[in-house]
PDB file of C-alpha atoms in Angstrom:
ATOM      1  CA  MET A  55       2.191  -9.228  18.422  1.00 41.00           C
ATOM      2  CA  GLY A  56       2.219  -5.498  19.061  1.00 46.00           C
ATOM      3  CA  HIS A  57       2.557  -2.524  16.826  1.00 46.00           C
ATOM      4  CA  VAL A  58       3.650  -2.564  13.189  1.00 55.00           C
ATOM      5  CA  PHE A  59       5.431   0.049  11.204  1.00 77.00           C
ATOM      6  CA  VAL A  60       2.489   1.025   9.017  1.00 93.00           C
ATOM      7  CA  ARG A  61       0.433   3.968  10.163  1.00 96.00           C
ATOM      8  CA  LEU A  62      -2.469   6.025   8.767  1.00 97.00           C
ATOM      9  CA  ALA A  63      -2.013   9.738   9.107  1.00 97.00           C
ATOM     10  CA  GLY A  64      -4.105  12.757   8.248  1.00 97.00           C
ATOM     11  CA  HIS A  65      -6.869  15.068   9.502  1.00 96.00           C
ATOM     12  CA  GLY A  66      -4.644  15.927  12.453  1.00 96.00           C
ATOM     13  CA  ALA A  67      -4.389  12.349  13.649  1.00 96.00           C
ATOM     14  CA  ARG A  68      -1.952   9.401  13.310  1.00 96.00           C
ATOM     15  CA  LEU A  69      -3.464   5.919  13.684  1.00 97.00           C
ATOM     16  CA  VAL A  70      -1.140   3.093  14.809  1.00 95.00           C
ATOM     17  CA  PRO A  71      -2.852  -0.296  14.626  1.00 95.00           C
ATOM     18  CA  TYR A  72      -2.120  -3.522  16.458  1.00 93.00           C
ATOM     19  CA  TRP A  73      -1.348  -6.605  14.390  1.00 90.00           C
ATOM     20  CA  PRO A  74      -2.952  -8.217  12.449  1.00 93.00           C
ATOM     21  CA  TYR A  75      -5.049  -5.305  11.296  1.00 95.00           C
ATOM     22  CA  ARG A  76      -7.228  -3.795   8.567  1.00 97.00           C
ATOM     23  CA  PHE A  77      -7.933  -0.109   7.787  1.00 98.00           C
ATOM     24  CA  ALA A  78     -11.125   0.605   5.815  1.00 98.00           C
ATOM     25  CA  GLY A  79     -13.085   3.701   5.209  1.00 96.00           C
ATOM     26  CA  GLY A  80     -15.473   4.450   8.068  1.00 94.00           C
ATOM     27  CA  PRO A  81     -19.207   5.157   7.845  1.00 92.00           C
ATOM     28  CA  ALA A  82     -18.633   8.857   7.452  1.00 92.00           C
ATOM     29  CA  GLN A  83     -15.626  10.874   6.301  1.00 90.00           C
ATOM     30  CA  PRO A  84     -13.034  11.190   7.711  1.00 95.00           C
ATOM     31  CA  THR A  85     -13.523   8.260  10.052  1.00 96.00           C
ATOM     32  CA  VAL A  86     -11.653   4.937   9.616  1.00 98.00           C
ATOM     33  CA  GLU A  87     -12.767   1.485  10.615  1.00 98.00           C
ATOM     34  CA  VAL A  88      -9.868  -0.402  12.251  1.00 98.00           C
ATOM     35  CA  THR A  89     -10.146  -4.154  12.641  1.00 97.00           C
ATOM     36  CA  VAL A  90      -7.732  -6.341  14.621  1.00 96.00           C
ATOM     37  CA  PHE A  91      -8.147  -9.989  13.626  1.00 94.00           C
ATOM     38  CA  GLY A  92      -8.026 -12.743  16.245  1.00 89.00           C
ATOM     39  CA  SER A  93      -9.217 -16.240  16.960  1.00 85.00           C
ATOM     40  CA  ASP A  94     -11.968 -14.743  19.068  1.00 86.00           C
ATOM     41  CA  GLY A  95     -13.422 -13.045  16.043  1.00 83.00           C
ATOM     42  CA  GLY A  96     -11.339  -9.924  16.413  1.00 90.00           C
ATOM     43  CA  ARG A  97     -12.039  -6.414  17.614  1.00 96.00           C
ATOM     44  CA  ARG A  98     -13.250  -3.435  15.594  1.00 96.00           C
ATOM     45  CA  ALA A  99     -13.376   0.305  16.261  1.00 97.00           C
ATOM     46  CA  VAL A 100     -14.301   3.376  14.230  1.00 97.00           C
ATOM     47  CA  VAL A 101     -11.867   6.169  14.873  1.00 96.00           C
ATOM     48  CA  GLY A 102     -10.945   9.572  13.491  1.00 88.00           C
ATOM     49  CA  PRO A 103      -9.720  13.004  14.492  1.00 88.00           C
ATOM     50  CA  GLY A 104     -10.155  13.555  18.224  1.00 89.00           C
ATOM     51  CA  THR A 105     -10.956   9.920  18.969  1.00 92.00           C
ATOM     52  CA  ALA A 106      -9.318   8.386  22.046  1.00 96.00           C
ATOM     53  CA  PRO A 107      -7.044   5.368  21.590  1.00 97.00           C
ATOM     54  CA  VAL A 108      -8.796   1.971  21.611  1.00 97.00           C
ATOM     55  CA  PRO A 109      -6.647  -0.448  23.715  1.00 96.00           C
ATOM     56  CA  GLY A 110      -5.556  -3.512  21.862  1.00 94.00           C
ATOM     57  CA  VAL A 111      -6.896  -2.076  18.519  1.00 96.00           C
ATOM     58  CA  VAL A 112      -5.343   1.243  17.700  1.00 97.00           C
ATOM     59  CA  ASP A 113      -3.383   4.109  19.223  1.00 96.00           C
ATOM     60  CA  VAL A 114      -4.395   7.587  18.131  1.00 96.00           C
ATOM     61  CA  ASP A 115      -1.712  10.328  18.283  1.00 94.00           C
ATOM     62  CA  ALA A 116      -1.574  13.858  16.904  1.00 95.00           C
ATOM     63  CA  GLY A 117      -0.648  13.865  13.233  1.00 95.00           C
ATOM     64  CA  PRO A 118      -0.514  15.972  10.055  1.00 96.00           C
ATOM     65  CA  GLN A 119      -3.434  17.719   8.398  1.00 96.00           C
ATOM     66  CA  GLY A 120      -4.802  16.823   4.987  1.00 96.00           C
ATOM     67  CA  ASP A 121      -6.201  13.616   3.527  1.00 96.00           C
ATOM     68  CA  TRP A 122      -5.399  10.253   5.005  1.00 97.00           C
ATOM     69  CA  ARG A 123      -1.965   8.972   3.910  1.00 98.00           C
ATOM     70  CA  LEU A 124      -0.192   5.719   4.536  1.00 98.00           C
ATOM     71  CA  GLU A 125       3.095   5.904   6.473  1.00 97.00           C
ATOM     72  CA  VAL A 126       5.249   2.928   5.615  1.00 94.00           C
ATOM     73  CA  GLY A 127       8.479   3.136   7.532  1.00 89.00           C
ATOM     74  CA  PRO A 128      10.025   6.481   6.586  1.00 92.00           C
ATOM     75  CA  PHE A 129       7.707   7.017   3.559  1.00 94.00           C
ATOM     76  CA  SER A 130       4.308   8.679   3.194  1.00 96.00           C
ATOM     77  CA  LEU A 131       1.972   8.047   0.274  1.00 97.00           C
ATOM     78  CA  CYS A 132      -1.716   8.609  -0.478  1.00 97.00           C
ATOM     79  CA  TRP A 133      -4.325   6.047   0.466  1.00 98.00           C
ATOM     80  CA  PRO A 134      -6.213   5.478  -2.823  1.00 97.00           C
ATOM     81  CA  PRO A 135     -10.020   5.390  -2.643  1.00 95.00           C
ATOM     82  CA  GLY A 136     -11.676   2.006  -2.964  1.00 96.00           C
ATOM     83  CA  PHE A 137      -8.849   0.113  -1.317  1.00 98.00           C
ATOM     84  CA  HIS A 138      -8.522  -1.127   2.268  1.00 98.00           C
ATOM     85  CA  VAL A 139      -5.186  -1.825   3.943  1.00 98.00           C
ATOM     86  CA  GLU A 140      -4.300  -5.065   5.612  1.00 97.00           C
ATOM     87  CA  SER A 141      -1.309  -6.507   7.315  1.00 95.00           C
ATOM     88  CA  PRO A 142       0.149  -9.725   5.881  1.00 93.00           C
ATOM     89  CA  ALA A 143      -1.814 -12.811   6.928  1.00 83.00           C
ATOM     90  CA  ASP A 144       1.477 -14.623   7.706  1.00 85.00           C
ATOM     91  CA  ALA A 145       3.710 -13.171  10.398  1.00 79.00           C
ATOM     92  CA  ALA A 146       6.728 -14.291   8.395  1.00 85.00           C
ATOM     93  CA  ASP A 147       5.712 -12.208   5.382  1.00 89.00           C
ATOM     94  CA  SER A 148       8.030  -9.127   5.226  1.00 88.00           C
ATOM     95  CA  THR A 149       5.668  -7.111   3.106  1.00 93.00           C
ATOM     96  CA  PRO A 150       4.632  -4.069   5.112  1.00 94.00           C
ATOM     97  CA  CYS A 151       0.975  -4.141   4.060  1.00 96.00           C
ATOM     98  CA  TYR A 152      -1.398  -4.980   1.219  1.00 98.00           C
ATOM     99  CA  LEU A 153      -3.909  -2.623  -0.320  1.00 98.00           C
ATOM    100  CA  LEU A 154      -6.922  -4.727  -1.438  1.00 98.00           C
ATOM    101  CA  GLY A 155      -9.426  -3.244  -3.844  1.00 98.00           C
ATOM    102  CA  PRO A 156     -12.378  -4.333  -5.939  1.00 97.00           C
ATOM    103  CA  ASP A 157     -12.253  -7.197  -8.453  1.00 97.00           C
ATOM    104  CA  GLU A 158      -9.253  -8.965  -6.868  1.00 97.00           C
ATOM    105  CA  THR A 159      -6.975  -5.880  -7.224  1.00 98.00           C
ATOM    106  CA  VAL A 160      -3.977  -5.595  -4.939  1.00 99.00           C
ATOM    107  CA  ILE A 161      -1.089  -3.227  -4.471  1.00 99.00           C
ATOM    108  CA  PHE A 162       1.740  -3.540  -2.035  1.00 98.00           C
ATOM    109  CA  PRO A 163       5.030  -1.668  -1.246  1.00 96.00           C
ATOM    110  CA  GLN A 164       8.520  -3.261  -1.067  1.00 93.00           C
ATOM    111  CA  GLY A 165      11.873  -1.919  -0.183  1.00 88.00           C
ATOM    112  CA  PRO A 166      13.654   0.365  -0.408  1.00 91.00           C
ATOM    113  CA  VAL A 167      15.856  -1.906  -2.582  1.00 91.00           C
ATOM    114  CA  PRO A 168      19.220  -1.112  -4.203  1.00 93.00           C
ATOM    115  CA  LEU A 169      18.738   0.359  -7.699  1.00 90.00           C
ATOM    116  CA  GLU A 170      21.490  -1.905  -9.008  1.00 90.00           C
ATOM    117  CA  ARG A 171      19.203  -4.930  -8.467  1.00 89.00           C
ATOM    118  CA  LEU A 172      16.648  -3.313 -10.815  1.00 86.00           C
ATOM    119  CA  ALA A 173      19.102  -2.090 -13.508  1.00 77.00           C
ATOM    120  CA  ALA A 174      18.575  -4.968 -16.000  1.00 77.00           C
ATOM    121  CA  PRO A 175      15.745  -4.320 -18.473  1.00 70.00           C
ATOM    122  CA  ASP A 176      13.966  -7.551 -17.480  1.00 83.00           C
ATOM    123  CA  ALA A 177      14.865  -7.500 -13.779  1.00 85.00           C
ATOM    124  CA  LEU A 178      11.120  -7.444 -12.878  1.00 90.00           C
ATOM    125  CA  VAL A 179       9.921  -9.947 -15.498  1.00 92.00           C
ATOM    126  CA  ALA A 180       9.214 -13.436 -14.200  1.00 92.00           C
ATOM    127  CA  PRO A 181       8.958 -16.554 -16.404  1.00 93.00           C
ATOM    128  CA  GLY A 182       5.638 -16.652 -18.186  1.00 95.00           C
ATOM    129  CA  GLN A 183       5.295 -12.859 -18.172  1.00 96.00           C
ATOM    130  CA  ARG A 184       5.679 -10.464 -21.085  1.00 96.00           C
ATOM    131  CA  VAL A 185       6.143  -6.705 -21.057  1.00 96.00           C
ATOM    132  CA  VAL A 186       3.158  -4.880 -22.475  1.00 97.00           C
ATOM    133  CA  ASP A 187       4.038  -1.310 -21.407  1.00 96.00           C
ATOM    134  CA  ARG A 188       7.009   0.711 -20.137  1.00 95.00           C
ATOM    135  CA  ARG A 189       6.639   4.401 -19.249  1.00 96.00           C
ATOM    136  CA  VAL A 190       8.045   7.085 -17.006  1.00 96.00           C
ATOM    137  CA  LEU A 191       5.836   8.884 -14.529  1.00 96.00           C
ATOM    138  CA  ASP A 192       6.741  12.362 -13.232  1.00 93.00           C
ATOM    139  CA  ASP A 193      10.178  12.309 -14.931  1.00 91.00           C
ATOM    140  CA  ASP A 194      11.764   9.735 -12.656  1.00 93.00           C
ATOM    141  CA  ILE A 195       9.415   6.875 -11.713  1.00 96.00           C
ATOM    142  CA  ASP A 196       9.859   3.891 -14.013  1.00 94.00           C
ATOM    143  CA  VAL A 197       6.640   1.893 -14.600  1.00 96.00           C
ATOM    144  CA  VAL A 198       6.656  -1.608 -16.091  1.00 96.00           C
ATOM    145  CA  GLU A 199       3.375  -3.425 -16.908  1.00 97.00           C
ATOM    146  CA  LEU A 200       3.388  -7.149 -17.556  1.00 98.00           C
ATOM    147  CA  ALA A 201       0.811  -9.643 -18.900  1.00 98.00           C
ATOM    148  CA  TYR A 202       0.520 -13.253 -17.778  1.00 98.00           C
ATOM    149  CA  VAL A 203      -1.995 -16.094 -17.374  1.00 98.00           C
ATOM    150  CA  HIS A 204      -3.264 -17.079 -13.892  1.00 95.00           C
ATOM    151  CA  ASP A 205      -5.636 -20.017 -13.569  1.00 95.00           C
ATOM    152  CA  GLY A 206      -6.365 -19.841 -17.302  1.00 96.00           C
ATOM    153  CA  ALA A 207      -7.379 -16.086 -17.156  1.00 97.00           C
ATOM    154  CA  PRO A 208      -5.405 -13.061 -18.366  1.00 98.00           C
ATOM    155  CA  TRP A 209      -3.842 -10.967 -15.580  1.00 99.00           C
ATOM    156  CA  ARG A 210      -1.713  -7.872 -15.400  1.00 98.00           C
ATOM    157  CA  GLN A 211       1.070  -6.989 -12.994  1.00 98.00           C
ATOM    158  CA  ALA A 212       2.710  -3.595 -12.786  1.00 98.00           C
ATOM    159  CA  TYR A 213       5.751  -2.210 -10.938  1.00 97.00           C
ATOM    160  CA  TRP A 214       6.436   1.458  -9.995  1.00 97.00           C
ATOM    161  CA  VAL A 215      10.135   1.999  -9.205  1.00 96.00           C
ATOM    162  CA  ILE A 216      10.305   5.197  -7.186  1.00 96.00           C
ATOM    163  CA  PRO A 217      13.883   6.553  -6.527  1.00 94.00           C
ATOM    164  CA  VAL A 218      14.519   7.389  -2.847  1.00 92.00           C
ATOM    165  CA  GLY A 219      17.928   8.832  -2.285  1.00 86.00           C
ATOM    166  CA  LEU A 220      20.827   8.257  -4.691  1.00 86.00           C
ATOM    167  CA  ASP A 221      20.930   4.488  -4.933  1.00 92.00           C
ATOM    168  CA  LYS A 222      17.667   3.002  -3.670  1.00 93.00           C
ATOM    169  CA  ALA A 223      14.047   2.669  -4.770  1.00 94.00           C
ATOM    170  CA  LEU A 224      10.729   2.101  -3.177  1.00 95.00           C
ATOM    171  CA  VAL A 225       8.849  -0.409  -5.342  1.00 96.00           C
ATOM    172  CA  LEU A 226       5.019  -0.649  -5.565  1.00 98.00           C
ATOM    173  CA  THR A 227       3.676  -3.846  -7.088  1.00 98.00           C
ATOM    174  CA  GLY A 228       0.106  -4.079  -8.346  1.00 98.00           C
ATOM    175  CA  GLN A 229      -1.780  -6.952  -9.918  1.00 98.00           C
ATOM    176  CA  ALA A 230      -5.275  -7.622 -11.121  1.00 98.00           C
ATOM    177  CA  PRO A 231      -7.297  -9.527 -13.652  1.00 98.00           C
ATOM    178  CA  GLU A 232      -6.813  -7.844 -17.028  1.00 98.00           C
ATOM    179  CA  ALA A 233     -10.306  -6.265 -16.966  1.00 98.00           C
ATOM    180  CA  ALA A 234      -9.504  -4.561 -13.641  1.00 98.00           C
ATOM    181  CA  ALA A 235      -6.032  -3.443 -14.626  1.00 98.00           C
ATOM    182  CA  PRO A 236      -7.109   0.261 -15.126  1.00 98.00           C
ATOM    183  CA  THR A 237      -8.099   0.411 -11.412  1.00 98.00           C
ATOM    184  CA  VAL A 238      -4.652  -0.721 -10.287  1.00 98.00           C
ATOM    185  CA  ARG A 239      -2.951   1.527 -12.888  1.00 98.00           C
ATOM    186  CA  ALA A 240      -4.775   4.655 -11.642  1.00 98.00           C
ATOM    187  CA  ALA A 241      -4.259   3.859  -7.951  1.00 98.00           C
ATOM    188  CA  GLY A 242      -0.553   2.940  -8.418  1.00 98.00           C
ATOM    189  CA  ASP A 243       0.168   6.070 -10.448  1.00 98.00           C
ATOM    190  CA  ARG A 244      -1.461   8.177  -7.730  1.00 98.00           C
ATOM    191  CA  MET A 245       0.401   6.452  -4.924  1.00 98.00           C
ATOM    192  CA  ALA A 246       3.772   6.593  -6.682  1.00 98.00           C
ATOM    193  CA  ALA A 247       3.413  10.293  -7.551  1.00 97.00           C
ATOM    194  CA  THR A 248       2.701  11.170  -3.919  1.00 97.00           C
ATOM    195  CA  VAL A 249       5.589   9.425  -2.124  1.00 96.00           C
ATOM    196  CA  THR A 250       7.342  11.728   0.359  1.00 94.00           C
ATOM    197  CA  GLY A 251       9.139  11.433   3.636  1.00 88.00           C
ATOM    198  CA  VAL A 252       7.023  11.118   6.777  1.00 83.00           C
ATOM    199  CA  PRO A 253       6.370  14.636   8.179  1.00 76.00           C
ATOM    200  CA  ALA A 254       7.572  15.269  11.684  1.00 63.00           C
TER     201      ALA A 254
END
């Protein structure tokens, strides 16, 4: 498969990986290690501002200045420290990407989805989950945190519902063992608060 619609942009560059891929912090800032997985063991390259494209791994184009940001379709949001970014393992998975962090933490974007699908108070609560926190971030981002048991251990799941336009929302979903929930909470808050449109 060729290109995907997730890019990493910043430091004057825009990185467009081949699928299936992983972005991870490089050995020195602001470099990025890009891995393309394959049955042959895959290919890896360390790239950054001014780096030439690496055929079959990553294209490197001119991009915006500033810290590295994820571009997911038409949206741009910060890349939180401590997380690497991977494409779905299954080509049929419609999730754009997964941010995988320490201690089994994971965050992933979905949507945009119609706000009417999220209007019911328990629209995001699955069987076996209970609401442990509801809050509003930056005046208009609804955050719901849920507790549940997974393989006999306490886990947390959180949703950030970020309005985009008049009737849709980008949804970030985060989950982690309960002890690691603060890591997901901090990263999700930062990502949600930094959502913008992709700069030209």
